[in-house]
Amino acid sequence: ACLFTSLTATASPAAIARVEALLASTQSLRANFTQEVRDGNGKLVQSAAGTFVLQKPGRFRWDYTTPAQAIVADGTKLWFYDADLAQVTVRRQRDVLTQAPAMLLAGKGKVAAGFDADELPAAVGLDWLRLVPRGGAGDFRELRLGFAGTDLREMELVDRLGQRTRIRFTALERNVKLAAATFQFKIPPDTDVVGDTK
């Protein structure tokens, strides 16, 4: 069951300013994560774990250990790698991530430009902010961010079908130095490539 009651989103300039201030205070991020996906009835349909790193502007990397997958954004291209399928799909970031939560965190968009925001009641020891895409744009209905102080601890994404993806961050380090190579994807041997790598 969801931890939040159903509330009507009302745009709050103070909430938008708070989200933007919290995101602006983070230039880089490194953390472990666990992820759960539940369908519209609350049934667990997928679980995963791995590591996440982010560097503004526009670079991030999700490495999933279970299952073995990776999503890498190098600032120009987005790489989706699936070890089980031995396949990587390459697309231009700007074509697929204009309103995605990861791009919002990576500093490639302004909250006020595309989202309404409101504050939700505190839950599970975190302060919660909700973002709703304006005009029904994007692949998700709402995004909830749970903060402990200025640290992002949880994200909950609700898609158009009511499916919820909850991501919890642990061992979180903010504003750490990250090597540029962190965001370079090297295609493993015997891997099929779909898309444009040029």
mmCIF file of C-alpha atoms in Angstrom:
data_model
loop_
_atom_site.group_PDB
_atom_site.id
_atom_site.type_symbol
_atom_site.label_atom_id
_atom_site.label_comp_id
_atom_site.label_asym_id
_atom_site.label_seq_id
_atom_site.Cartn_x
_atom_site.Cartn_y
_atom_site.Cartn_z
ATOM 1 C CA ALA A 1 0.000 0.000 0.000
ATOM 2 C CA CYS A 2 1.150 3.514 -0.691
ATOM 3 C CA LEU A 3 2.370 5.543 2.249
ATOM 4 C CA PHE A 4 0.587 8.642 1.038
ATOM 5 C CA THR A 5 -3.031 9.601 0.949
ATOM 6 C CA SER A 6 -4.392 10.829 -2.351
ATOM 7 C CA LEU A 7 -4.029 14.589 -2.477
ATOM 8 C CA THR A 8 -4.929 17.049 -5.164
ATOM 9 C CA ALA A 9 -1.747 18.635 -6.504
ATOM 10 C CA THR A 10 -1.787 22.394 -6.169
ATOM 11 C CA ALA A 11 1.107 24.338 -7.571
ATOM 12 C CA SER A 12 3.163 25.831 -4.775
ATOM 13 C CA PRO A 13 5.874 28.357 -5.660
ATOM 14 C CA ALA A 14 7.499 27.642 -2.288
ATOM 15 C CA ALA A 15 7.624 23.903 -3.027
ATOM 16 C CA ILE A 16 9.101 24.534 -6.478
ATOM 17 C CA ALA A 17 11.721 26.853 -4.981
ATOM 18 C CA ARG A 18 12.576 24.243 -2.366
ATOM 19 C CA VAL A 19 13.013 21.469 -4.931
ATOM 20 C CA GLU A 20 15.200 23.696 -7.098
ATOM 21 C CA ALA A 21 17.323 24.737 -4.099
ATOM 22 C CA LEU A 22 17.804 21.130 -2.989
ATOM 23 C CA LEU A 23 18.749 20.010 -6.499
ATOM 24 C CA ALA A 24 21.056 23.001 -6.996
ATOM 25 C CA SER A 25 22.995 22.065 -3.869
ATOM 26 C CA THR A 26 23.977 18.730 -5.445
ATOM 27 C CA GLN A 27 26.620 18.788 -8.186
ATOM 28 C CA SER A 28 27.436 15.087 -8.000
ATOM 29 C CA LEU A 29 26.054 12.061 -6.237
ATOM 30 C CA ARG A 30 27.065 8.478 -5.548
ATOM 31 C CA ALA A 31 24.864 5.916 -3.799
ATOM 32 C CA ASN A 32 23.685 2.343 -3.602
ATOM 33 C CA PHE A 33 20.039 1.752 -4.420
ATOM 34 C CA THR A 34 17.253 -0.773 -4.187
ATOM 35 C CA GLN A 35 14.270 -0.589 -6.489
ATOM 36 C CA GLU A 36 10.783 -2.042 -6.302
ATOM 37 C CA VAL A 37 8.147 -1.903 -9.012
ATOM 38 C CA ARG A 38 4.508 -2.518 -8.075
ATOM 39 C CA ASP A 39 1.505 -2.686 -10.351
ATOM 40 C CA GLY A 40 -1.665 -0.632 -9.924
ATOM 41 C CA ASN A 41 -2.936 -3.161 -7.347
ATOM 42 C CA GLY A 42 0.204 -2.909 -5.216
ATOM 43 C CA LYS A 43 1.580 -6.310 -6.282
ATOM 44 C CA LEU A 44 5.369 -6.525 -6.467
ATOM 45 C CA VAL A 45 6.320 -7.237 -10.076
ATOM 46 C CA GLN A 46 10.057 -6.487 -10.058
ATOM 47 C CA SER A 47 12.887 -5.797 -7.650
ATOM 48 C CA ALA A 48 16.431 -4.716 -8.379
ATOM 49 C CA ALA A 49 19.556 -3.303 -6.749
ATOM 50 C CA GLY A 50 22.774 -1.630 -7.756
ATOM 51 C CA THR A 51 24.748 1.611 -7.731
ATOM 52 C CA PHE A 52 23.943 5.100 -8.977
ATOM 53 C CA VAL A 53 26.222 8.018 -9.823
ATOM 54 C CA LEU A 54 25.370 11.464 -11.150
ATOM 55 C CA GLN A 55 27.418 14.417 -12.358
ATOM 56 C CA LYS A 56 25.950 17.709 -13.507
ATOM 57 C CA PRO A 57 25.263 18.634 -16.164
ATOM 58 C CA GLY A 58 23.497 15.743 -17.791
ATOM 59 C CA ARG A 59 25.558 12.702 -16.844
ATOM 60 C CA PHE A 60 24.448 9.714 -14.782
ATOM 61 C CA ARG A 61 24.872 5.975 -14.504
ATOM 62 C CA TRP A 62 22.655 3.226 -13.068
ATOM 63 C CA ASP A 63 24.423 -0.135 -12.722
ATOM 64 C CA TYR A 64 21.998 -2.924 -11.829
ATOM 65 C CA THR A 65 23.467 -6.039 -10.258
ATOM 66 C CA THR A 66 20.154 -7.896 -10.183
ATOM 67 C CA PRO A 67 19.372 -8.105 -13.069
ATOM 68 C CA ALA A 68 22.646 -7.264 -14.839
ATOM 69 C CA GLN A 69 21.820 -4.064 -16.699
ATOM 70 C CA ALA A 70 23.189 -0.539 -17.058
ATOM 71 C CA ILE A 71 21.797 2.845 -18.069
ATOM 72 C CA VAL A 72 24.504 5.383 -18.877
ATOM 73 C CA ALA A 73 24.051 9.009 -19.925
ATOM 74 C CA ASP A 74 27.265 10.678 -21.097
ATOM 75 C CA GLY A 75 25.761 14.103 -21.754
ATOM 76 C CA THR A 76 24.971 13.382 -25.388
ATOM 77 C CA LYS A 77 23.898 9.757 -25.730
ATOM 78 C CA LEU A 78 21.967 7.344 -23.564
ATOM 79 C CA TRP A 79 23.069 3.709 -23.414
ATOM 80 C CA PHE A 80 20.717 0.910 -22.290
ATOM 81 C CA TYR A 81 22.652 -2.335 -21.728
ATOM 82 C CA ASP A 82 21.119 -5.724 -20.956
ATOM 83 C CA ALA A 83 23.671 -8.442 -20.203
ATOM 84 C CA ASP A 84 21.143 -11.286 -20.497
ATOM 85 C CA LEU A 85 20.170 -10.170 -24.005
ATOM 86 C CA ALA A 86 23.775 -9.238 -24.885
ATOM 87 C CA GLN A 87 22.387 -6.022 -26.359
ATOM 88 C CA VAL A 88 22.912 -2.287 -25.971
ATOM 89 C CA THR A 89 20.509 0.335 -27.314
ATOM 90 C CA VAL A 90 21.910 3.807 -28.008
ATOM 91 C CA ARG A 91 19.794 6.940 -28.343
ATOM 92 C CA ARG A 92 20.299 10.666 -28.171
ATOM 93 C CA GLN A 93 19.606 11.926 -24.660
ATOM 94 C CA ARG A 94 17.596 14.908 -25.764
ATOM 95 C CA ASP A 95 15.170 12.650 -27.633
ATOM 96 C CA VAL A 96 14.244 10.481 -24.676
ATOM 97 C CA LEU A 97 14.961 12.284 -21.420
ATOM 98 C CA THR A 98 13.606 15.796 -21.624
ATOM 99 C CA GLN A 99 11.252 15.329 -18.658
ATOM 100 C CA ALA A 100 12.681 12.190 -17.104
ATOM 101 C CA PRO A 101 13.401 12.242 -13.371
ATOM 102 C CA ALA A 102 17.067 11.399 -13.918
ATOM 103 C CA MET A 103 17.529 14.425 -16.165
ATOM 104 C CA LEU A 104 15.815 16.634 -13.612
ATOM 105 C CA LEU A 105 18.281 15.454 -10.970
ATOM 106 C CA ALA A 106 21.176 15.870 -13.388
ATOM 107 C CA GLY A 107 20.445 19.539 -13.841
ATOM 108 C CA LYS A 108 19.217 19.527 -17.442
ATOM 109 C CA GLY A 109 15.825 21.046 -16.705
ATOM 110 C CA LYS A 110 14.141 23.597 -14.499
ATOM 111 C CA VAL A 111 11.395 22.440 -12.181
ATOM 112 C CA ALA A 112 9.301 25.564 -12.721
ATOM 113 C CA ALA A 113 9.490 25.179 -16.510
ATOM 114 C CA GLY A 114 7.697 21.858 -16.711
ATOM 115 C CA PHE A 115 6.255 20.845 -13.355
ATOM 116 C CA ASP A 116 3.796 21.803 -10.688
ATOM 117 C CA ALA A 117 5.007 20.992 -7.180
ATOM 118 C CA ASP A 118 3.522 20.626 -3.742
ATOM 119 C CA GLU A 119 4.648 19.453 -0.323
ATOM 120 C CA LEU A 120 3.287 16.211 1.099
ATOM 121 C CA PRO A 121 3.057 15.268 4.773
ATOM 122 C CA ALA A 122 6.254 13.866 6.260
ATOM 123 C CA ALA A 123 6.365 10.050 6.160
ATOM 124 C CA VAL A 124 8.878 7.344 7.109
ATOM 125 C CA GLY A 125 11.117 10.025 8.628
ATOM 126 C CA LEU A 126 11.452 11.988 5.376
ATOM 127 C CA ASP A 127 10.180 15.284 3.995
ATOM 128 C CA TRP A 128 8.304 14.680 0.744
ATOM 129 C CA LEU A 129 7.832 16.842 -2.328
ATOM 130 C CA ARG A 130 5.673 15.906 -5.291
ATOM 131 C CA LEU A 131 6.228 16.966 -8.901
ATOM 132 C CA VAL A 132 3.496 16.656 -11.535
ATOM 133 C CA PRO A 133 4.315 17.239 -15.240
ATOM 134 C CA ARG A 134 2.297 20.083 -16.704
ATOM 135 C CA GLY A 135 -0.148 19.425 -19.506
ATOM 136 C CA GLY A 136 0.087 15.646 -19.191
ATOM 137 C CA ALA A 137 3.553 15.630 -20.760
ATOM 138 C CA GLY A 138 6.073 12.898 -20.100
ATOM 139 C CA ASP A 139 5.806 9.196 -19.375
ATOM 140 C CA PHE A 140 4.928 9.571 -15.711
ATOM 141 C CA ARG A 141 1.997 10.972 -13.779
ATOM 142 C CA GLU A 142 3.904 12.170 -10.742
ATOM 143 C CA LEU A 143 7.273 11.973 -9.032
ATOM 144 C CA ARG A 144 7.713 12.028 -5.257
ATOM 145 C CA LEU A 145 11.072 12.921 -3.725
ATOM 146 C CA GLY A 146 11.870 12.060 -0.113
ATOM 147 C CA PHE A 147 14.585 14.119 1.572
ATOM 148 C CA ALA A 148 16.442 13.847 4.873
ATOM 149 C CA GLY A 149 17.688 17.407 5.224
ATOM 150 C CA THR A 150 19.267 18.117 1.831
ATOM 151 C CA ASP A 151 19.943 14.450 0.994
ATOM 152 C CA LEU A 152 17.684 12.640 -1.445
ATOM 153 C CA ARG A 153 16.795 9.313 0.181
ATOM 154 C CA GLU A 154 13.856 8.004 -1.843
ATOM 155 C CA MET A 155 12.095 8.529 -5.158
ATOM 156 C CA GLU A 156 8.691 7.214 -6.094
ATOM 157 C CA LEU A 157 7.574 7.382 -9.708
ATOM 158 C CA VAL A 158 3.934 6.793 -10.679
ATOM 159 C CA ASP A 159 3.452 6.059 -14.384
ATOM 160 C CA ARG A 160 0.399 6.534 -16.585
ATOM 161 C CA LEU A 161 -0.880 3.020 -15.791
ATOM 162 C CA GLY A 162 -0.660 3.491 -12.027
ATOM 163 C CA GLN A 163 2.513 1.393 -11.699
ATOM 164 C CA ARG A 164 4.803 2.629 -8.927
ATOM 165 C CA THR A 165 8.579 2.459 -8.947
ATOM 166 C CA ARG A 166 10.181 3.164 -5.579
ATOM 167 C CA ILE A 167 13.935 3.707 -5.316
ATOM 168 C CA ARG A 168 15.712 3.889 -1.965
ATOM 169 C CA PHE A 169 19.241 5.294 -1.720
ATOM 170 C CA THR A 170 21.809 4.217 0.876
ATOM 171 C CA ALA A 171 25.510 4.977 1.491
ATOM 172 C CA LEU A 172 24.819 8.281 -0.217
ATOM 173 C CA GLU A 173 27.676 10.715 -0.892
ATOM 174 C CA ARG A 174 27.030 14.184 -2.275
ATOM 175 C CA ASN A 175 29.407 16.414 -4.222
ATOM 176 C CA VAL A 176 32.126 13.783 -4.562
ATOM 177 C CA LYS A 177 34.776 13.872 -7.275
ATOM 178 C CA LEU A 178 33.946 11.454 -10.088
ATOM 179 C CA ALA A 179 36.235 10.425 -12.930
ATOM 180 C CA ALA A 180 35.025 11.350 -16.432
ATOM 181 C CA ALA A 181 35.427 7.696 -17.433
ATOM 182 C CA THR A 182 32.591 6.825 -15.041
ATOM 183 C CA PHE A 183 30.126 8.037 -17.673
ATOM 184 C CA GLN A 184 31.740 6.413 -20.687
ATOM 185 C CA PHE A 185 30.069 3.198 -21.757
ATOM 186 C CA LYS A 186 32.346 0.528 -23.213
ATOM 187 C CA ILE A 187 30.506 -1.990 -25.340
ATOM 188 C CA PRO A 188 31.275 -5.512 -24.081
ATOM 189 C CA PRO A 189 32.477 -8.115 -26.622
ATOM 190 C CA ASP A 190 29.800 -10.094 -28.480
ATOM 191 C CA THR A 191 27.148 -7.470 -27.769
ATOM 192 C CA ASP A 192 24.612 -6.387 -30.388
ATOM 193 C CA VAL A 193 24.297 -2.625 -30.798
ATOM 194 C CA VAL A 194 20.977 -1.036 -31.716
ATOM 195 C CA GLY A 195 21.015 2.660 -32.570
ATOM 196 C CA ASP A 196 23.642 5.215 -33.497
ATOM 197 C CA THR A 197 26.988 5.162 -31.696
ATOM 198 C CA LYS A 198 28.535 7.943 -33.819
#
